[in-house]
mmCIF file of C-alpha atoms in Angstrom:
data_model
loop_
_atom_site.group_PDB
_atom_site.id
_atom_site.type_symbol
_atom_site.label_atom_id
_atom_site.label_comp_id
_atom_site.label_asym_id
_atom_site.label_seq_id
_atom_site.Cartn_x
_atom_site.Cartn_y
_atom_site.Cartn_z
ATOM 1 C CA MET A 1 -1.466 11.720 -13.924
ATOM 2 C CA SER A 2 -5.282 12.326 -13.353
ATOM 3 C CA GLU A 3 -6.511 13.124 -9.593
ATOM 4 C CA GLY A 4 -10.120 11.746 -10.257
ATOM 5 C CA ASN A 5 -11.902 12.502 -7.344
ATOM 6 C CA PRO A 6 -13.608 9.738 -5.564
ATOM 7 C CA LYS A 7 -16.906 8.524 -7.016
ATOM 8 C CA ASP A 8 -15.246 7.819 -10.158
ATOM 9 C CA VAL A 9 -12.034 6.620 -8.073
ATOM 10 C CA ARG A 10 -15.208 3.577 -6.309
ATOM 11 C CA THR A 11 -15.918 3.656 -9.196
ATOM 12 C CA PHE A 12 -12.857 1.893 -11.324
ATOM 13 C CA TYR A 13 -12.330 -0.151 -7.973
ATOM 14 C CA SER A 14 -15.788 -1.949 -7.501
ATOM 15 C CA GLN A 15 -15.171 -3.064 -11.377
ATOM 16 C CA PRO A 16 -15.252 -7.347 -11.337
ATOM 17 C CA ARG A 17 -11.431 -7.635 -12.376
ATOM 18 C CA PHE A 18 -10.400 -6.466 -9.162
ATOM 19 C CA VAL A 19 -12.639 -7.504 -7.042
ATOM 20 C CA ASP A 20 -11.958 -10.729 -8.315
ATOM 21 C CA GLU A 21 -8.518 -10.740 -8.268
ATOM 22 C CA PRO A 22 -6.618 -13.474 -6.238
ATOM 23 C CA GLU A 23 -4.686 -13.149 -3.121
ATOM 24 C CA PHE A 24 -1.667 -14.061 -4.549
ATOM 25 C CA SER A 25 -0.109 -14.174 -8.577
ATOM 26 C CA HIS A 26 1.183 -17.484 -10.399
ATOM 27 C CA ASP A 27 2.830 -14.552 -11.971
ATOM 28 C CA PRO A 28 7.125 -15.517 -10.684
ATOM 29 C CA VAL A 29 7.305 -11.767 -11.567
ATOM 30 C CA VAL A 30 4.266 -10.649 -9.492
ATOM 31 C CA GLU A 31 4.752 -12.932 -6.493
ATOM 32 C CA HIS A 32 8.047 -11.768 -5.748
ATOM 33 C CA GLU A 33 6.936 -8.302 -5.973
ATOM 34 C CA GLN A 34 4.173 -9.254 -4.275
ATOM 35 C CA GLN A 35 6.674 -10.733 -1.438
ATOM 36 C CA CYS A 36 9.133 -8.524 -1.174
ATOM 37 C CA ARG A 37 5.918 -5.327 0.258
ATOM 38 C CA TYR A 38 4.546 -8.530 2.771
ATOM 39 C CA ASP A 39 8.537 -8.882 3.646
ATOM 40 C CA ALA A 40 8.905 -5.394 4.333
ATOM 41 C CA LEU A 41 5.108 -5.398 6.115
ATOM 42 C CA VAL A 42 5.681 -7.897 9.133
ATOM 43 C CA SER A 43 9.563 -6.456 9.434
ATOM 44 C CA LEU A 44 7.432 -2.827 10.819
ATOM 45 C CA LEU A 45 4.719 -4.454 12.894
ATOM 46 C CA ASP A 46 4.113 -4.598 15.984
ATOM 47 C CA ASN A 47 1.379 -6.409 19.049
ATOM 48 C CA TYR A 48 -1.014 -4.605 19.226
ATOM 49 C CA ALA A 49 -4.542 -5.077 20.652
ATOM 50 C CA LEU A 50 -6.904 -3.571 17.830
ATOM 51 C CA ALA A 51 -6.420 -2.695 14.133
ATOM 52 C CA LEU A 52 -7.723 -0.422 11.605
ATOM 53 C CA ASP A 53 -7.192 -1.566 7.869
ATOM 54 C CA THR A 54 -7.957 1.488 5.449
ATOM 55 C CA GLY A 55 -8.934 0.706 2.512
ATOM 56 C CA CYS A 56 -8.513 -3.187 2.824
ATOM 57 C CA GLY A 57 -10.265 -3.705 -0.273
ATOM 58 C CA THR A 58 -10.601 -7.999 -0.616
ATOM 59 C CA GLY A 59 -9.173 -7.740 2.997
ATOM 60 C CA ARG A 60 -6.139 -9.936 1.344
ATOM 61 C CA TYR A 61 -4.192 -8.443 4.177
ATOM 62 C CA PHE A 62 -6.748 -9.469 7.425
ATOM 63 C CA ASN A 63 -4.804 -12.626 8.081
ATOM 64 C CA MET A 64 -1.245 -10.851 8.429
ATOM 65 C CA LEU A 65 -2.609 -8.066 10.566
ATOM 66 C CA THR A 66 -4.117 -10.419 12.849
ATOM 67 C CA ALA A 67 -1.209 -12.845 12.970
ATOM 68 C CA HIS A 68 0.571 -9.631 15.453
ATOM 69 C CA GLY A 69 -2.664 -9.267 17.880
ATOM 70 C CA GLY A 70 -5.974 -9.035 18.540
ATOM 71 C CA GLN A 71 -8.745 -7.254 16.534
ATOM 72 C CA VAL A 72 -8.705 -5.488 13.155
ATOM 73 C CA ILE A 73 -11.762 -3.535 11.692
ATOM 74 C CA GLY A 74 -11.514 -2.893 7.615
ATOM 75 C CA VAL A 75 -13.152 -0.100 5.675
ATOM 76 C CA ASP A 76 -13.137 0.134 2.134
ATOM 77 C CA PHE A 77 -15.912 2.960 0.315
ATOM 78 C CA SER A 78 -16.282 0.164 -2.631
ATOM 79 C CA LYS A 79 -19.338 -2.344 -1.403
ATOM 80 C CA ASP A 80 -18.366 -4.863 -3.737
ATOM 81 C CA MET A 81 -14.819 -5.464 -2.137
ATOM 82 C CA LEU A 82 -15.948 -5.721 0.895
ATOM 83 C CA GLY A 83 -18.108 -8.437 0.076
ATOM 84 C CA LYS A 84 -15.140 -10.717 -0.073
ATOM 85 C CA ALA A 85 -13.583 -8.482 2.448
ATOM 86 C CA ARG A 86 -15.950 -10.382 4.875
ATOM 87 C CA LEU A 87 -15.403 -13.929 3.595
ATOM 88 C CA ASN A 88 -12.034 -13.725 4.648
ATOM 89 C CA ALA A 89 -12.858 -12.200 7.916
ATOM 90 C CA ASP A 90 -15.399 -14.664 8.631
ATOM 91 C CA ASN A 91 -12.452 -17.709 7.238
ATOM 92 C CA LEU A 92 -10.696 -15.843 10.709
ATOM 93 C CA PRO A 93 -12.095 -16.751 14.415
ATOM 94 C CA ALA A 94 -14.943 -15.720 16.124
ATOM 95 C CA GLY A 95 -14.262 -11.737 16.584
ATOM 96 C CA GLN A 96 -10.903 -11.417 15.095
ATOM 97 C CA ALA A 97 -11.559 -8.939 11.704
ATOM 98 C CA ALA A 98 -15.013 -7.093 10.742
ATOM 99 C CA VAL A 99 -15.519 -4.346 7.568
ATOM 100 C CA LEU A 100 -17.415 -1.485 7.408
ATOM 101 C CA LEU A 101 -18.537 1.098 4.711
ATOM 102 C CA GLY A 102 -16.374 4.263 5.125
ATOM 103 C CA ASP A 103 -14.675 6.648 3.887
ATOM 104 C CA MET A 104 -10.993 6.971 4.351
ATOM 105 C CA THR A 105 -11.237 10.974 5.305
ATOM 106 C CA ARG A 106 -13.891 11.034 7.175
ATOM 107 C CA LEU A 107 -14.405 7.521 10.169
ATOM 108 C CA PRO A 108 -16.893 6.709 12.791
ATOM 109 C CA PHE A 109 -14.447 5.880 15.331
ATOM 110 C CA ARG A 110 -13.498 7.753 18.017
ATOM 111 C CA ASP A 111 -10.182 9.404 19.344
ATOM 112 C CA SER A 112 -7.688 7.331 20.221
ATOM 113 C CA SER A 113 -9.306 3.777 19.304
ATOM 114 C CA PHE A 114 -6.591 2.222 17.788
ATOM 115 C CA ASP A 115 -3.378 0.969 17.989
ATOM 116 C CA LEU A 116 -2.084 0.741 14.542
ATOM 117 C CA VAL A 117 -3.858 1.562 11.556
ATOM 118 C CA ALA A 118 -1.982 0.520 7.663
ATOM 119 C CA SER A 119 -3.431 1.851 4.385
ATOM 120 C CA ILE A 120 -2.042 -0.729 2.107
ATOM 121 C CA GLU A 121 -0.925 0.385 -0.993
ATOM 122 C CA VAL A 122 -4.363 2.604 -0.927
ATOM 123 C CA LEU A 123 -3.163 6.207 -1.101
ATOM 124 C CA GLU A 124 -2.336 6.675 -4.495
ATOM 125 C CA HIS A 125 -5.773 6.037 -5.572
ATOM 126 C CA VAL A 126 -7.178 9.008 -2.624
ATOM 127 C CA PRO A 127 -7.586 12.399 -3.877
ATOM 128 C CA ASN A 128 -7.985 13.909 -1.031
ATOM 129 C CA TRP A 129 -4.567 12.495 0.754
ATOM 130 C CA GLU A 130 -3.721 14.342 3.242
ATOM 131 C CA LEU A 131 -6.779 14.561 4.767
ATOM 132 C CA ALA A 132 -6.694 10.917 5.319
ATOM 133 C CA VAL A 133 -3.123 11.085 6.952
ATOM 134 C CA PHE A 134 -4.154 13.541 9.539
ATOM 135 C CA GLU A 135 -7.957 11.430 10.046
ATOM 136 C CA PHE A 136 -5.630 8.897 11.262
ATOM 137 C CA SER A 137 -3.003 10.511 14.034
ATOM 138 C CA ARG A 138 -6.497 11.229 15.376
ATOM 139 C CA LEU A 139 -7.521 7.423 15.522
ATOM 140 C CA LEU A 140 -4.369 6.269 16.166
ATOM 141 C CA LYS A 141 -3.698 6.533 20.542
ATOM 142 C CA PRO A 142 -0.302 8.495 20.912
ATOM 143 C CA GLY A 143 2.540 5.954 20.413
ATOM 144 C CA GLY A 144 0.443 4.255 18.068
ATOM 145 C CA SER A 145 1.468 3.321 14.859
ATOM 146 C CA LEU A 146 0.752 4.205 11.194
ATOM 147 C CA ILE A 147 2.302 1.815 8.387
ATOM 148 C CA ILE A 148 1.559 3.235 5.344
ATOM 149 C CA SER A 149 2.886 1.500 1.793
ATOM 150 C CA VAL A 150 3.214 3.247 -1.559
ATOM 151 C CA PRO A 151 4.268 3.355 -5.075
ATOM 152 C CA ASN A 152 7.738 5.716 -5.549
ATOM 153 C CA ARG A 153 7.243 8.467 -8.098
ATOM 154 C CA LEU A 154 11.030 7.815 -7.200
ATOM 155 C CA SER A 155 11.919 4.432 -8.580
ATOM 156 C CA MET A 156 13.548 3.055 -11.786
ATOM 157 C CA TYR A 157 9.547 1.710 -12.251
ATOM 158 C CA GLY A 158 7.428 4.620 -11.230
ATOM 159 C CA LEU A 159 9.981 7.047 -13.996
ATOM 160 C CA THR A 160 9.240 5.039 -16.344
ATOM 161 C CA ARG A 161 5.495 4.714 -15.548
ATOM 162 C CA TYR A 162 5.339 8.705 -15.350
ATOM 163 C CA ALA A 163 7.249 8.676 -19.074
ATOM 164 C CA SER A 164 4.445 6.682 -20.517
ATOM 165 C CA ARG A 165 1.826 8.943 -19.757
ATOM 166 C CA ILE A 166 3.289 11.486 -21.690
ATOM 167 C CA PHE A 167 2.338 9.484 -24.703
ATOM 168 C CA ILE A 168 -0.416 7.025 -22.919
ATOM 169 C CA LYS A 169 -3.085 8.340 -21.275
ATOM 170 C CA SER A 170 -3.769 6.492 -17.976
ATOM 171 C CA GLU A 171 -7.594 5.110 -17.205
ATOM 172 C CA ASN A 172 -7.627 5.385 -13.276
ATOM 173 C CA PRO A 173 -9.208 7.902 -12.379
ATOM 174 C CA CYS A 174 -6.342 8.670 -9.750
ATOM 175 C CA ASP A 175 -3.078 7.055 -9.768
ATOM 176 C CA GLN A 176 -1.178 9.944 -7.565
ATOM 177 C CA TRP A 177 2.085 8.006 -6.494
ATOM 178 C CA LYS A 178 4.723 9.588 -3.907
ATOM 179 C CA THR A 179 7.755 9.901 -2.313
ATOM 180 C CA TYR A 180 9.385 9.223 0.948
ATOM 181 C CA TYR A 181 10.207 13.562 0.801
ATOM 182 C CA GLU A 182 5.912 14.164 0.483
ATOM 183 C CA LEU A 183 4.907 11.126 3.215
ATOM 184 C CA LYS A 184 7.318 12.037 5.574
ATOM 185 C CA SER A 185 6.409 15.883 5.435
ATOM 186 C CA VAL A 186 2.585 15.250 5.229
ATOM 187 C CA LEU A 187 3.416 12.158 8.494
ATOM 188 C CA LYS A 188 5.687 15.734 10.086
ATOM 189 C CA ARG A 189 2.604 17.592 9.956
ATOM 190 C CA ALA A 190 -0.201 14.914 11.129
ATOM 191 C CA GLY A 191 1.956 14.642 14.471
ATOM 192 C CA PHE A 192 3.875 11.863 13.995
ATOM 193 C CA SER A 193 7.658 10.956 13.891
ATOM 194 C CA VAL A 194 9.167 8.170 10.871
ATOM 195 C CA THR A 195 9.846 5.433 12.919
ATOM 196 C CA GLY A 196 10.751 3.117 9.858
ATOM 197 C CA ILE A 197 11.344 2.756 7.182
ATOM 198 C CA ARG A 198 11.680 0.142 3.954
ATOM 199 C CA GLY A 199 12.378 -0.048 -0.080
ATOM 200 C CA VAL A 200 9.832 -3.168 -1.438
ATOM 201 C CA CYS A 201 11.275 -4.376 -4.908
ATOM 202 C CA TYR A 202 14.044 -3.129 -7.077
ATOM 203 C CA LEU A 203 12.610 -3.808 -10.330
ATOM 204 C CA PRO A 204 14.356 -2.265 -13.020
ATOM 205 C CA GLY A 205 10.850 -0.763 -14.576
ATOM 206 C CA ASP A 206 7.670 -1.288 -16.295
ATOM 207 C CA LEU A 207 9.082 -3.344 -19.000
ATOM 208 C CA SER A 208 10.008 -6.324 -16.116
ATOM 209 C CA TYR A 209 6.439 -6.759 -16.055
ATOM 210 C CA TYR A 210 6.539 -7.750 -20.521
ATOM 211 C CA GLN A 211 8.227 -10.556 -23.121
ATOM 212 C CA PRO A 212 10.583 -10.345 -23.716
ATOM 213 C CA PHE A 213 12.195 -8.319 -20.179
ATOM 214 C CA LYS A 214 10.231 -10.611 -18.368
ATOM 215 C CA TRP A 215 12.253 -14.026 -19.056
ATOM 216 C CA ILE A 216 15.315 -12.297 -17.852
ATOM 217 C CA MET A 217 13.425 -10.691 -14.392
ATOM 218 C CA ILE A 218 12.290 -14.757 -13.944
ATOM 219 C CA ARG A 219 16.289 -15.940 -14.482
ATOM 220 C CA SER A 220 16.959 -13.032 -12.283
ATOM 221 C CA LEU A 221 14.959 -13.669 -8.910
ATOM 222 C CA PRO A 222 18.027 -14.439 -7.219
ATOM 223 C CA ILE A 223 20.030 -11.707 -7.779
ATOM 224 C CA LEU A 224 16.638 -8.985 -7.413
ATOM 225 C CA ARG A 225 16.254 -11.169 -3.366
ATOM 226 C CA PHE A 226 19.642 -10.476 -2.747
ATOM 227 C CA LEU A 227 19.272 -6.467 -3.702
ATOM 228 C CA GLN A 228 16.069 -6.636 -1.827
ATOM 229 C CA ARG A 229 17.997 -7.893 0.816
ATOM 230 C CA THR A 230 20.049 -5.518 0.024
ATOM 231 C CA LEU A 231 19.252 -2.285 -0.090
ATOM 232 C CA SER A 232 15.814 -2.482 1.359
ATOM 233 C CA THR A 233 16.708 -1.102 4.478
ATOM 234 C CA ARG A 234 20.069 1.034 3.285
ATOM 235 C CA ARG A 235 20.496 4.770 2.720
ATOM 236 C CA PRO A 236 19.183 5.902 0.529
ATOM 237 C CA PHE A 237 18.263 3.035 -1.665
ATOM 238 C CA HIS A 238 15.425 2.597 0.804
ATOM 239 C CA SER A 239 13.956 5.482 -0.401
ATOM 240 C CA LEU A 240 14.109 4.112 -3.762
ATOM 241 C CA GLY A 241 12.179 0.703 -4.530
ATOM 242 C CA TYR A 242 9.343 0.356 -6.313
ATOM 243 C CA SER A 243 7.194 0.477 -3.367
ATOM 244 C CA ILE A 244 7.912 2.685 -0.605
ATOM 245 C CA VAL A 245 6.584 1.196 3.513
ATOM 246 C CA VAL A 246 6.766 3.631 5.955
ATOM 247 C CA LYS A 247 6.201 3.473 9.944
ATOM 248 C CA GLY A 248 5.179 6.811 11.788
ATOM 249 C CA THR A 249 4.517 6.622 15.058
ATOM 250 C CA LYS A 250 2.254 8.971 17.203
ATOM 251 C CA ILE A 251 3.573 11.560 18.828
ATOM 252 C CA SER A 252 2.239 12.302 22.255
ATOM 253 C CA GLY A 253 0.105 15.113 22.844
ATOM 254 C CA THR A 254 -0.711 15.995 19.654
#
């Protein structure tokens, strides 16, 4: 996978196809995936006073975050994305959400400013993602929570996707899927203890989104929902979902 550079990533994700993407897909399989991720995130969220949504994109998770407490500040480095995020913020009660243009590896906030930092399906697109995790640690109060969601290289989806890249080059300038073990190692070095993990969406690989396999997946949704409920918190399956959601708690004194 290409590691890319921040300027290429910014240009790539400022394309209209990403900025104008609807919040919820009408595709049943993608809808299932999104619902699994949403449920996993909510299961790990605590109430908070001030949250930072890093790489907030169009602000699609503002409603979820503000439902768990006070204010949320969304940060993204794409002006085009932030234009739509600002509209989503304006639809919330006055003062609940604000947006800011910025680089998540160097943010203009004081140390220990936030109770919660969220990074949802973002770090795989950040070339220097480890620096971002250390920045999250700086910004969090001791005892504060970090919620990270990333596509999982050890999932069936990840394995088939990476195998296909041998023959089909991705146009994405940075698409570095993670594993739970990579995240855990970096979180520990950045001063976090891992206090929660959820597996997201147990699809049998990339072909799940394409016909004729998609037809089978749609008719298998009750089974897939059962697998999600059964496997998402169970070792070792919680680290084998299509995505993984990891919660880190900042250790006091770090």
